[in-house]
């Protein structure tokens, strides 16, 4: 399966997106529904809340009086912590039950209001953010929920900022206008990105990328950071670092629109364990287990790796799992920093890549690039020695 995190600020309209996804076949896990379910009458959750906050939090019909609970639980951080200690484990356990019950090939959409605030974005294959400007949200909250403008502003101010949401958004859906337009945009995301993504994961197939050079995209570093956060989570303890490498890591350099990331492991014996986890997380294996040796380092053991690509058609990526201190692991970092430092070499490399891209095919592309890499390897090593280069902290 693939897991999609769906979120947005209060009043943004994420319920419209959730309905659209469900209508097209999504398996929905709604955190708000679960939060109500685990404290329904007769549950251990409600009993624990009564014990902690008193019988005054129970309404006449035996259900939880949420305003009364809020009046007691949100008076200070200590009481809020008591509330969270009761409800969060119950919500987590129920969420896990629903996840394990999902079909193996499902597109699981988890509607989580506080996904950004709780730092949950790396847990998902993709994060969809629904956005609406503040004034639109305030008007909707007044119309549909009877919320006073001052209360609406306070609720909005207590949530993540638009900048914080943008930092984790793989898909940004603007709902400042007609809700019908939002549903249409969500349907396109489902049909053109989520369904192909799920099919690629099931088939362990890498999403194709075009051998075309495009101008530098200032959003590449942010996209790399999102992918790197996921890779750190899924790679496990054997991975000691994840770095953005390759052309998209060099500001201003034209490149293929493919993010390259290097996952560093401590030992060669760790390669296969990390590789297996990446496959499960939506990064199918390429089958490449070594890089082309360069320079005077001829020992094949210095160039071993595990290659992976992204199954997401909306974000092509290459993932290189390499051993700490190996020739290929070090060269990837040195070459990136060399290009950043040397404008003339950037221009030279860009010209080589444009010539290679005109072939339109992978093998022909590499046949043009590899001789230049071989010739450049000693230059990179010399530059690193002269500048006292050291590997960046991971």
mmCIF file of C-alpha atoms in Angstrom:
data_model
loop_
_atom_site.group_PDB
_atom_site.id
_atom_site.type_symbol
_atom_site.label_atom_id
_atom_site.label_comp_id
_atom_site.label_asym_id
_atom_site.label_seq_id
_atom_site.Cartn_x
_atom_site.Cartn_y
_atom_site.Cartn_z
ATOM 1 C CA UNK A 1 0.000 0.000 0.000
ATOM 2 C CA UNK A 2 0.944 3.644 -0.073
ATOM 3 C CA UNK A 3 0.066 6.034 2.724
ATOM 4 C CA UNK A 4 -1.042 9.571 1.968
ATOM 5 C CA UNK A 5 -1.077 12.218 4.687
ATOM 6 C CA UNK A 6 -3.908 14.708 4.166
ATOM 7 C CA UNK A 7 -4.040 17.910 6.183
ATOM 8 C CA UNK A 8 -4.788 21.603 6.126
ATOM 9 C CA UNK A 9 -5.724 24.382 8.492
ATOM 10 C CA UNK A 10 -9.139 24.582 10.082
ATOM 11 C CA UNK A 11 -11.676 25.714 7.493
ATOM 12 C CA UNK A 12 -9.360 25.018 4.549
ATOM 13 C CA UNK A 13 -11.655 22.334 3.101
ATOM 14 C CA UNK A 14 -9.715 19.100 3.369
ATOM 15 C CA UNK A 15 -12.975 17.191 3.878
ATOM 16 C CA UNK A 16 -13.794 17.932 0.228
ATOM 17 C CA UNK A 17 -10.513 16.347 -0.830
ATOM 18 C CA UNK A 18 -11.074 13.363 1.477
ATOM 19 C CA UNK A 19 -14.530 12.761 -0.032
ATOM 20 C CA UNK A 20 -13.123 12.986 -3.552
ATOM 21 C CA UNK A 21 -10.426 10.445 -2.758
ATOM 22 C CA UNK A 22 -12.898 8.090 -1.059
ATOM 23 C CA UNK A 23 -15.293 8.325 -4.021
ATOM 24 C CA UNK A 24 -12.406 7.185 -6.241
ATOM 25 C CA UNK A 25 -11.423 4.268 -4.032
ATOM 26 C CA UNK A 26 -9.280 5.543 -1.155
ATOM 27 C CA UNK A 27 -9.167 3.723 2.176
ATOM 28 C CA UNK A 28 -9.752 6.613 4.582
ATOM 29 C CA UNK A 29 -8.535 6.802 8.157
ATOM 30 C CA UNK A 30 -9.946 9.961 9.739
ATOM 31 C CA UNK A 31 -8.150 11.022 12.909
ATOM 32 C CA UNK A 32 -11.057 13.199 14.053
ATOM 33 C CA UNK A 33 -13.434 10.238 13.802
ATOM 34 C CA UNK A 34 -11.010 8.038 15.718
ATOM 35 C CA UNK A 35 -10.528 10.691 18.403
ATOM 36 C CA UNK A 36 -14.293 10.710 19.013
ATOM 37 C CA UNK A 37 -14.562 6.931 18.788
ATOM 38 C CA UNK A 38 -11.988 6.186 21.508
ATOM 39 C CA UNK A 39 -13.833 8.359 24.070
ATOM 40 C CA UNK A 40 -17.382 7.286 23.196
ATOM 41 C CA UNK A 41 -19.713 6.164 26.012
ATOM 42 C CA UNK A 42 -18.607 2.864 27.515
ATOM 43 C CA UNK A 43 -14.987 3.089 26.345
ATOM 44 C CA UNK A 44 -11.891 2.869 28.481
ATOM 45 C CA UNK A 45 -10.907 6.230 27.077
ATOM 46 C CA UNK A 46 -13.943 8.005 28.508
ATOM 47 C CA UNK A 47 -13.510 6.208 31.823
ATOM 48 C CA UNK A 48 -9.895 7.377 32.027
ATOM 49 C CA UNK A 49 -10.885 10.959 31.228
ATOM 50 C CA UNK A 50 -13.551 10.935 33.944
ATOM 51 C CA UNK A 51 -11.030 9.634 36.450
ATOM 52 C CA UNK A 52 -8.565 12.356 35.500
ATOM 53 C CA UNK A 53 -10.897 15.343 35.078
ATOM 54 C CA UNK A 54 -14.075 14.502 37.004
ATOM 55 C CA UNK A 55 -17.669 13.605 36.223
ATOM 56 C CA UNK A 56 -18.474 17.175 35.139
ATOM 57 C CA UNK A 57 -17.040 16.389 31.689
ATOM 58 C CA UNK A 58 -19.933 13.989 30.957
ATOM 59 C CA UNK A 59 -23.069 15.299 29.242
ATOM 60 C CA UNK A 60 -26.578 14.277 30.257
ATOM 61 C CA UNK A 61 -26.735 11.612 27.542
ATOM 62 C CA UNK A 62 -23.534 9.989 28.841
ATOM 63 C CA UNK A 63 -21.315 11.293 26.074
ATOM 64 C CA UNK A 64 -18.192 13.409 26.501
ATOM 65 C CA UNK A 65 -18.936 17.118 26.966
ATOM 66 C CA UNK A 66 -16.060 18.443 24.906
ATOM 67 C CA UNK A 67 -16.328 22.116 25.936
ATOM 68 C CA UNK A 68 -16.333 21.031 29.589
ATOM 69 C CA UNK A 69 -13.275 18.856 28.993
ATOM 70 C CA UNK A 70 -11.516 21.709 27.219
ATOM 71 C CA UNK A 71 -12.210 24.026 30.153
ATOM 72 C CA UNK A 72 -10.383 21.600 32.450
ATOM 73 C CA UNK A 73 -7.721 20.128 30.178
ATOM 74 C CA UNK A 74 -6.438 23.249 28.466
ATOM 75 C CA UNK A 75 -5.826 25.397 31.524
ATOM 76 C CA UNK A 76 -2.081 24.648 31.501
ATOM 77 C CA UNK A 77 0.564 22.411 29.935
ATOM 78 C CA UNK A 78 0.376 19.891 32.778
ATOM 79 C CA UNK A 79 -3.330 19.212 32.303
ATOM 80 C CA UNK A 80 -2.924 19.123 28.530
ATOM 81 C CA UNK A 81 -0.203 16.505 28.985
ATOM 82 C CA UNK A 82 -2.589 14.416 31.100
ATOM 83 C CA UNK A 83 -5.185 14.577 28.324
ATOM 84 C CA UNK A 84 -2.661 13.640 25.647
ATOM 85 C CA UNK A 85 -1.292 10.752 27.713
ATOM 86 C CA UNK A 86 -4.786 9.266 27.787
ATOM 87 C CA UNK A 87 -5.996 9.891 24.255
ATOM 88 C CA UNK A 88 -2.882 9.676 22.068
ATOM 89 C CA UNK A 89 -2.083 5.990 22.767
ATOM 90 C CA UNK A 90 -5.709 5.057 22.155
ATOM 91 C CA UNK A 91 -5.825 6.968 18.866
ATOM 92 C CA UNK A 92 -2.514 5.425 17.830
ATOM 93 C CA UNK A 93 -3.656 1.893 18.618
ATOM 94 C CA UNK A 94 -6.928 2.323 16.727
ATOM 95 C CA UNK A 95 -5.112 3.863 13.770
ATOM 96 C CA UNK A 96 -2.772 0.871 13.663
ATOM 97 C CA UNK A 97 -5.745 -1.518 13.738
ATOM 98 C CA UNK A 98 -7.258 0.230 10.729
ATOM 99 C CA UNK A 99 -3.930 0.276 8.892
ATOM 100 C CA UNK A 100 -3.406 -3.450 9.351
ATOM 101 C CA UNK A 101 -6.939 -4.082 8.122
ATOM 102 C CA UNK A 102 -6.351 -2.176 4.868
ATOM 103 C CA UNK A 103 -5.924 -4.165 1.638
ATOM 104 C CA UNK A 104 -2.311 -4.763 0.679
ATOM 105 C CA UNK A 105 -2.625 -2.645 -2.471
ATOM 106 C CA UNK A 106 -4.722 0.143 -0.935
ATOM 107 C CA UNK A 107 -4.156 3.856 -1.261
ATOM 108 C CA UNK A 108 -4.530 4.746 2.408
ATOM 109 C CA UNK A 109 -5.452 8.374 3.041
ATOM 110 C CA UNK A 110 -4.945 9.508 6.619
ATOM 111 C CA UNK A 111 -6.818 12.719 7.387
ATOM 112 C CA UNK A 112 -4.819 14.276 10.246
ATOM 113 C CA UNK A 113 -5.547 17.881 11.277
ATOM 114 C CA UNK A 114 -2.274 18.266 13.224
ATOM 115 C CA UNK A 115 -0.015 16.319 10.871
ATOM 116 C CA UNK A 116 2.397 19.241 10.466
ATOM 117 C CA UNK A 117 2.282 20.312 14.101
ATOM 118 C CA UNK A 118 3.127 16.793 15.287
ATOM 119 C CA UNK A 119 5.979 16.282 12.799
ATOM 120 C CA UNK A 120 4.329 13.293 11.092
ATOM 121 C CA UNK A 121 5.095 14.141 7.445
ATOM 122 C CA UNK A 122 8.044 11.709 7.033
ATOM 123 C CA UNK A 123 5.756 8.778 7.875
ATOM 124 C CA UNK A 124 3.898 9.122 4.576
ATOM 125 C CA UNK A 125 4.719 8.368 0.966
ATOM 126 C CA UNK A 126 3.123 11.680 0.041
ATOM 127 C CA UNK A 127 1.662 14.664 1.916
ATOM 128 C CA UNK A 128 -1.299 16.582 0.475
ATOM 129 C CA UNK A 129 -1.942 20.039 1.904
ATOM 130 C CA UNK A 130 -5.252 21.839 1.371
ATOM 131 C CA UNK A 131 -4.861 25.608 1.540
ATOM 132 C CA UNK A 132 -7.215 28.566 1.771
ATOM 133 C CA UNK A 133 -6.338 32.122 2.748
ATOM 134 C CA UNK A 134 -7.136 33.232 6.272
ATOM 135 C CA UNK A 135 -10.099 35.486 5.494
ATOM 136 C CA UNK A 136 -11.770 32.784 3.414
ATOM 137 C CA UNK A 137 -11.353 30.299 6.237
ATOM 138 C CA UNK A 138 -12.772 32.701 8.809
ATOM 139 C CA UNK A 139 -15.830 33.306 6.627
ATOM 140 C CA UNK A 140 -16.385 29.570 6.167
ATOM 141 C CA UNK A 141 -16.057 28.849 9.880
ATOM 142 C CA UNK A 142 -18.640 31.527 10.633
ATOM 143 C CA UNK A 143 -21.039 30.249 7.978
ATOM 144 C CA UNK A 144 -20.748 26.508 8.501
ATOM 145 C CA UNK A 145 -19.831 26.205 12.187
ATOM 146 C CA UNK A 146 -21.234 29.404 13.669
ATOM 147 C CA UNK A 147 -17.772 30.309 14.964
ATOM 148 C CA UNK A 148 -17.149 33.900 15.995
ATOM 149 C CA UNK A 149 -14.429 35.628 13.935
ATOM 150 C CA UNK A 150 -12.226 36.176 16.984
ATOM 151 C CA UNK A 151 -12.444 32.502 17.911
ATOM 152 C CA UNK A 152 -11.692 31.478 14.339
ATOM 153 C CA UNK A 153 -8.605 33.697 14.251
ATOM 154 C CA UNK A 154 -7.397 32.256 17.533
ATOM 155 C CA UNK A 155 -7.822 28.681 16.276
ATOM 156 C CA UNK A 156 -5.979 29.501 13.051
ATOM 157 C CA UNK A 157 -3.149 31.226 14.949
ATOM 158 C CA UNK A 158 -2.702 28.151 17.167
ATOM 159 C CA UNK A 159 -2.092 25.878 14.166
ATOM 160 C CA UNK A 160 0.870 25.542 11.798
ATOM 161 C CA UNK A 161 1.695 28.476 9.543
ATOM 162 C CA UNK A 162 1.345 28.373 5.779
ATOM 163 C CA UNK A 163 5.154 28.331 5.525
ATOM 164 C CA UNK A 164 5.369 25.287 7.795
ATOM 165 C CA UNK A 165 2.780 23.474 5.697
ATOM 166 C CA UNK A 166 4.536 24.356 2.439
ATOM 167 C CA UNK A 167 7.750 22.878 3.814
ATOM 168 C CA UNK A 168 6.186 19.397 3.974
ATOM 169 C CA UNK A 169 3.750 19.607 1.044
ATOM 170 C CA UNK A 170 4.260 17.250 -1.879
ATOM 171 C CA UNK A 171 0.900 18.370 -3.265
ATOM 172 C CA UNK A 172 -0.546 21.847 -2.585
ATOM 173 C CA UNK A 173 -4.257 22.228 -3.358
ATOM 174 C CA UNK A 174 -5.585 25.787 -3.252
ATOM 175 C CA UNK A 175 -9.181 26.010 -2.023
ATOM 176 C CA UNK A 176 -9.497 29.780 -1.857
ATOM 177 C CA UNK A 177 -12.157 29.662 -4.587
ATOM 178 C CA UNK A 178 -14.884 27.288 -5.740
ATOM 179 C CA UNK A 179 -15.061 23.964 -3.824
ATOM 180 C CA UNK A 180 -15.998 22.250 -7.104
ATOM 181 C CA UNK A 181 -12.638 23.317 -8.528
ATOM 182 C CA UNK A 182 -10.937 21.799 -5.484
ATOM 183 C CA UNK A 183 -12.719 18.471 -6.018
ATOM 184 C CA UNK A 184 -11.685 18.509 -9.660
ATOM 185 C CA UNK A 185 -8.052 19.229 -8.764
ATOM 186 C CA UNK A 186 -8.112 16.436 -6.172
ATOM 187 C CA UNK A 187 -9.477 14.010 -8.769
ATOM 188 C CA UNK A 188 -6.577 14.857 -11.080
ATOM 189 C CA UNK A 189 -4.090 14.188 -8.263
ATOM 190 C CA UNK A 190 -5.757 10.837 -7.616
ATOM 191 C CA UNK A 191 -5.871 9.763 -11.265
ATOM 192 C CA UNK A 192 -2.521 11.081 -12.444
ATOM 193 C CA UNK A 193 -0.322 10.683 -9.386
ATOM 194 C CA UNK A 194 -1.698 8.503 -6.595
ATOM 195 C CA UNK A 195 -3.010 5.606 -8.698
ATOM 196 C CA UNK A 196 0.161 5.368 -10.844
ATOM 197 C CA UNK A 197 2.246 5.682 -7.662
ATOM 198 C CA UNK A 198 0.398 2.774 -6.028
ATOM 199 C CA UNK A 199 0.669 0.667 -9.186
ATOM 200 C CA UNK A 200 4.416 1.303 -9.368
ATOM 201 C CA UNK A 201 4.897 0.294 -5.728
ATOM 202 C CA UNK A 202 2.924 -2.917 -6.249
ATOM 203 C CA UNK A 203 4.957 -3.772 -9.352
ATOM 204 C CA UNK A 204 8.233 -2.555 -7.765
ATOM 205 C CA UNK A 205 8.608 -0.282 -10.775
ATOM 206 C CA UNK A 206 10.486 3.003 -10.893
ATOM 207 C CA UNK A 207 8.553 5.959 -12.285
ATOM 208 C CA UNK A 208 10.115 6.986 -15.600
ATOM 209 C CA UNK A 209 11.987 10.250 -15.940
ATOM 210 C CA UNK A 210 12.857 12.215 -19.053
ATOM 211 C CA UNK A 211 16.427 12.638 -20.232
ATOM 212 C CA UNK A 212 15.941 16.352 -20.649
ATOM 213 C CA UNK A 213 17.928 19.175 -19.089
ATOM 214 C CA UNK A 214 15.859 21.938 -17.474
ATOM 215 C CA UNK A 215 16.834 25.187 -15.824
ATOM 216 C CA UNK A 216 17.670 25.087 -12.128
ATOM 217 C CA UNK A 217 14.558 24.926 -9.929
ATOM 218 C CA UNK A 218 14.855 26.784 -6.598
ATOM 219 C CA UNK A 219 12.434 24.293 -5.048
ATOM 220 C CA UNK A 220 14.788 21.322 -5.588
ATOM 221 C CA UNK A 221 16.469 21.671 -2.168
ATOM 222 C CA UNK A 222 13.086 21.696 -0.397
ATOM 223 C CA UNK A 223 11.953 18.652 -2.355
ATOM 224 C CA UNK A 224 15.198 16.904 -1.441
ATOM 225 C CA UNK A 225 14.711 17.716 2.252
ATOM 226 C CA UNK A 226 11.259 16.101 2.224
ATOM 227 C CA UNK A 227 12.572 12.968 0.558
ATOM 228 C CA UNK A 228 15.587 12.857 2.861
ATOM 229 C CA UNK A 229 13.341 12.990 5.930
ATOM 230 C CA UNK A 230 11.406 9.962 4.676
ATOM 231 C CA UNK A 231 14.575 8.089 3.837
ATOM 232 C CA UNK A 232 16.032 8.702 7.297
ATOM 233 C CA UNK A 233 12.895 7.283 8.868
ATOM 234 C CA UNK A 234 12.569 4.173 6.716
ATOM 235 C CA UNK A 235 16.271 3.347 6.373
ATOM 236 C CA UNK A 236 16.598 2.585 10.064
ATOM 237 C CA UNK A 237 19.517 2.606 12.457
ATOM 238 C CA UNK A 238 22.008 1.290 9.893
ATOM 239 C CA UNK A 239 21.781 4.542 7.941
ATOM 240 C CA UNK A 240 24.070 7.175 9.437
ATOM 241 C CA UNK A 241 23.242 9.988 7.034
ATOM 242 C CA UNK A 242 21.198 11.146 4.033
ATOM 243 C CA UNK A 243 22.600 13.841 1.728
ATOM 244 C CA UNK A 244 21.328 15.716 -1.306
ATOM 245 C CA UNK A 245 23.900 15.101 -4.046
ATOM 246 C CA UNK A 246 24.070 15.377 -7.816
ATOM 247 C CA UNK A 247 23.218 18.297 -10.049
ATOM 248 C CA UNK A 248 19.989 19.346 -8.313
ATOM 249 C CA UNK A 249 22.058 19.977 -5.156
ATOM 250 C CA UNK A 250 24.096 22.664 -6.960
ATOM 251 C CA UNK A 251 22.387 26.083 -7.007
ATOM 252 C CA UNK A 252 21.936 27.517 -10.473
ATOM 253 C CA UNK A 253 22.998 24.388 -12.355
ATOM 254 C CA UNK A 254 20.693 23.160 -15.114
ATOM 255 C CA UNK A 255 19.907 19.474 -14.672
ATOM 256 C CA UNK A 256 17.521 16.630 -15.259
ATOM 257 C CA UNK A 257 14.504 17.106 -12.996
ATOM 258 C CA UNK A 258 15.541 14.160 -10.834
ATOM 259 C CA UNK A 259 16.546 14.478 -7.192
ATOM 260 C CA UNK A 260 19.650 12.473 -6.222
ATOM 261 C CA UNK A 261 20.045 11.433 -2.603
ATOM 262 C CA UNK A 262 22.813 9.457 -0.959
ATOM 263 C CA UNK A 263 22.039 7.227 2.003
ATOM 264 C CA UNK A 264 25.224 6.430 3.908
ATOM 265 C CA UNK A 265 25.576 3.232 5.912
ATOM 266 C CA UNK A 266 28.380 2.367 8.308
ATOM 267 C CA UNK A 267 29.355 -1.047 6.909
ATOM 268 C CA UNK A 268 29.005 -3.038 3.677
ATOM 269 C CA UNK A 269 26.950 -5.600 5.602
ATOM 270 C CA UNK A 270 24.281 -2.905 6.137
ATOM 271 C CA UNK A 271 23.603 -2.332 2.449
ATOM 272 C CA UNK A 272 21.061 -5.097 1.908
ATOM 273 C CA UNK A 273 19.023 -4.411 5.042
ATOM 274 C CA UNK A 274 18.630 -0.743 4.171
ATOM 275 C CA UNK A 275 17.947 -1.576 0.532
ATOM 276 C CA UNK A 276 15.093 -3.908 1.492
ATOM 277 C CA UNK A 277 13.469 -1.196 3.611
ATOM 278 C CA UNK A 278 13.658 1.300 0.776
ATOM 279 C CA UNK A 279 11.848 -1.104 -1.552
ATOM 280 C CA UNK A 280 9.042 -1.471 0.985
ATOM 281 C CA UNK A 281 8.810 2.310 1.304
ATOM 282 C CA UNK A 282 8.258 2.986 -2.392
ATOM 283 C CA UNK A 283 11.821 3.166 -3.716
ATOM 284 C CA UNK A 284 12.230 0.136 -6.020
ATOM 285 C CA UNK A 285 15.690 -1.261 -6.663
ATOM 286 C CA UNK A 286 17.426 -0.413 -9.930
ATOM 287 C CA UNK A 287 19.577 -3.543 -9.897
ATOM 288 C CA UNK A 288 22.808 -1.502 -9.898
ATOM 289 C CA UNK A 289 25.174 -2.709 -7.182
ATOM 290 C CA UNK A 290 28.304 -0.691 -8.001
ATOM 291 C CA UNK A 291 29.456 2.562 -9.525
ATOM 292 C CA UNK A 292 31.996 2.946 -12.321
ATOM 293 C CA UNK A 293 35.498 3.055 -10.766
ATOM 294 C CA UNK A 294 37.494 6.225 -11.378
ATOM 295 C CA UNK A 295 41.069 7.319 -10.895
ATOM 296 C CA UNK A 296 43.554 5.074 -9.147
ATOM 297 C CA UNK A 297 40.970 3.449 -6.877
ATOM 298 C CA UNK A 298 40.487 0.155 -8.701
ATOM 299 C CA UNK A 299 39.277 -2.061 -5.849
ATOM 300 C CA UNK A 300 35.638 -2.962 -6.708
ATOM 301 C CA UNK A 301 34.807 -2.996 -2.988
ATOM 302 C CA UNK A 302 35.376 0.770 -2.911
ATOM 303 C CA UNK A 303 32.540 1.338 -5.383
ATOM 304 C CA UNK A 304 29.748 -0.968 -4.163
ATOM 305 C CA UNK A 305 26.289 0.472 -3.667
ATOM 306 C CA UNK A 306 22.597 -0.303 -3.859
ATOM 307 C CA UNK A 307 20.679 1.763 -6.379
ATOM 308 C CA UNK A 308 17.033 2.750 -6.031
ATOM 309 C CA UNK A 309 14.551 5.016 -7.750
ATOM 310 C CA UNK A 310 11.258 6.602 -6.777
ATOM 311 C CA UNK A 311 7.919 5.016 -7.643
ATOM 312 C CA UNK A 312 6.241 8.435 -7.432
ATOM 313 C CA UNK A 313 5.529 9.732 -10.965
ATOM 314 C CA UNK A 314 5.293 13.253 -9.592
ATOM 315 C CA UNK A 315 8.792 13.303 -8.131
ATOM 316 C CA UNK A 316 11.499 11.289 -9.918
ATOM 317 C CA UNK A 317 14.447 10.519 -7.670
ATOM 318 C CA UNK A 318 17.576 8.397 -7.531
ATOM 319 C CA UNK A 319 18.700 6.978 -4.201
ATOM 320 C CA UNK A 320 22.249 5.702 -3.827
ATOM 321 C CA UNK A 321 23.018 3.595 -0.753
ATOM 322 C CA UNK A 322 26.779 3.688 -0.181
ATOM 323 C CA UNK A 323 29.260 2.834 2.555
ATOM 324 C CA UNK A 324 30.748 5.547 4.734
ATOM 325 C CA UNK A 325 34.232 6.531 3.534
ATOM 326 C CA UNK A 326 34.091 4.428 0.356
ATOM 327 C CA UNK A 327 35.417 6.011 -2.825
ATOM 328 C CA UNK A 328 31.977 6.483 -4.374
ATOM 329 C CA UNK A 329 30.405 7.838 -1.161
ATOM 330 C CA UNK A 330 33.154 10.402 -0.706
ATOM 331 C CA UNK A 331 33.278 11.354 -4.385
ATOM 332 C CA UNK A 332 29.530 12.110 -4.489
ATOM 333 C CA UNK A 333 29.948 14.682 -1.730
ATOM 334 C CA UNK A 334 33.221 16.113 -3.033
ATOM 335 C CA UNK A 335 31.910 16.410 -6.584
ATOM 336 C CA UNK A 336 28.823 18.318 -5.396
ATOM 337 C CA UNK A 337 30.932 20.743 -3.369
ATOM 338 C CA UNK A 338 33.460 21.086 -6.200
ATOM 339 C CA UNK A 339 30.698 22.161 -8.577
ATOM 340 C CA UNK A 340 29.323 24.628 -6.035
ATOM 341 C CA UNK A 341 32.776 26.183 -5.620
ATOM 342 C CA UNK A 342 33.945 26.251 -9.258
ATOM 343 C CA UNK A 343 31.810 28.245 -11.687
ATOM 344 C CA UNK A 344 33.900 27.301 -14.724
ATOM 345 C CA UNK A 345 33.492 23.598 -13.993
ATOM 346 C CA UNK A 346 29.726 24.067 -13.567
ATOM 347 C CA UNK A 347 29.525 25.545 -17.056
ATOM 348 C CA UNK A 348 31.679 22.756 -18.442
ATOM 349 C CA UNK A 349 29.548 20.072 -16.790
ATOM 350 C CA UNK A 350 26.317 21.674 -17.955
ATOM 351 C CA UNK A 351 27.521 21.616 -21.548
ATOM 352 C CA UNK A 352 28.410 17.924 -21.216
ATOM 353 C CA UNK A 353 24.997 17.116 -19.771
ATOM 354 C CA UNK A 354 23.131 18.990 -22.477
ATOM 355 C CA UNK A 355 25.058 17.077 -25.118
ATOM 356 C CA UNK A 356 24.350 13.792 -23.337
ATOM 357 C CA UNK A 357 20.650 14.561 -22.949
ATOM 358 C CA UNK A 358 20.239 14.978 -26.686
ATOM 359 C CA UNK A 359 20.627 11.201 -26.946
ATOM 360 C CA UNK A 360 17.325 10.758 -25.089
ATOM 361 C CA UNK A 361 18.301 7.328 -23.727
ATOM 362 C CA UNK A 362 19.965 6.266 -20.489
ATOM 363 C CA UNK A 363 22.838 4.205 -21.854
ATOM 364 C CA UNK A 364 23.695 6.768 -24.498
ATOM 365 C CA UNK A 365 23.419 9.529 -21.893
ATOM 366 C CA UNK A 366 25.910 7.755 -19.643
ATOM 367 C CA UNK A 367 28.237 6.997 -22.551
ATOM 368 C CA UNK A 368 28.653 10.740 -23.087
ATOM 369 C CA UNK A 369 28.989 11.630 -19.391
ATOM 370 C CA UNK A 370 31.270 8.867 -18.103
ATOM 371 C CA UNK A 371 34.442 9.907 -19.981
ATOM 372 C CA UNK A 372 34.059 13.415 -18.570
ATOM 373 C CA UNK A 373 33.605 11.987 -15.062
ATOM 374 C CA UNK A 374 36.742 9.877 -15.461
ATOM 375 C CA UNK A 375 38.743 12.911 -16.506
ATOM 376 C CA UNK A 376 37.282 15.084 -13.747
ATOM 377 C CA UNK A 377 37.806 12.646 -10.874
ATOM 378 C CA UNK A 378 41.493 13.601 -10.344
ATOM 379 C CA UNK A 379 40.579 17.292 -10.484
ATOM 380 C CA UNK A 380 37.993 16.802 -7.741
ATOM 381 C CA UNK A 381 40.437 14.912 -5.571
ATOM 382 C CA UNK A 382 43.123 17.563 -6.086
ATOM 383 C CA UNK A 383 40.670 20.353 -5.237
ATOM 384 C CA UNK A 384 39.588 18.514 -2.085
ATOM 385 C CA UNK A 385 43.188 18.116 -0.958
ATOM 386 C CA UNK A 386 44.105 21.739 -1.664
ATOM 387 C CA UNK A 387 41.056 23.162 0.090
ATOM 388 C CA UNK A 388 41.199 20.819 3.066
ATOM 389 C CA UNK A 389 37.716 19.521 2.236
ATOM 390 C CA UNK A 390 36.040 17.435 4.896
ATOM 391 C CA UNK A 391 32.779 15.535 4.772
ATOM 392 C CA UNK A 392 29.817 17.590 6.029
ATOM 393 C CA UNK A 393 28.086 16.515 9.213
ATOM 394 C CA UNK A 394 25.099 14.268 8.479
#
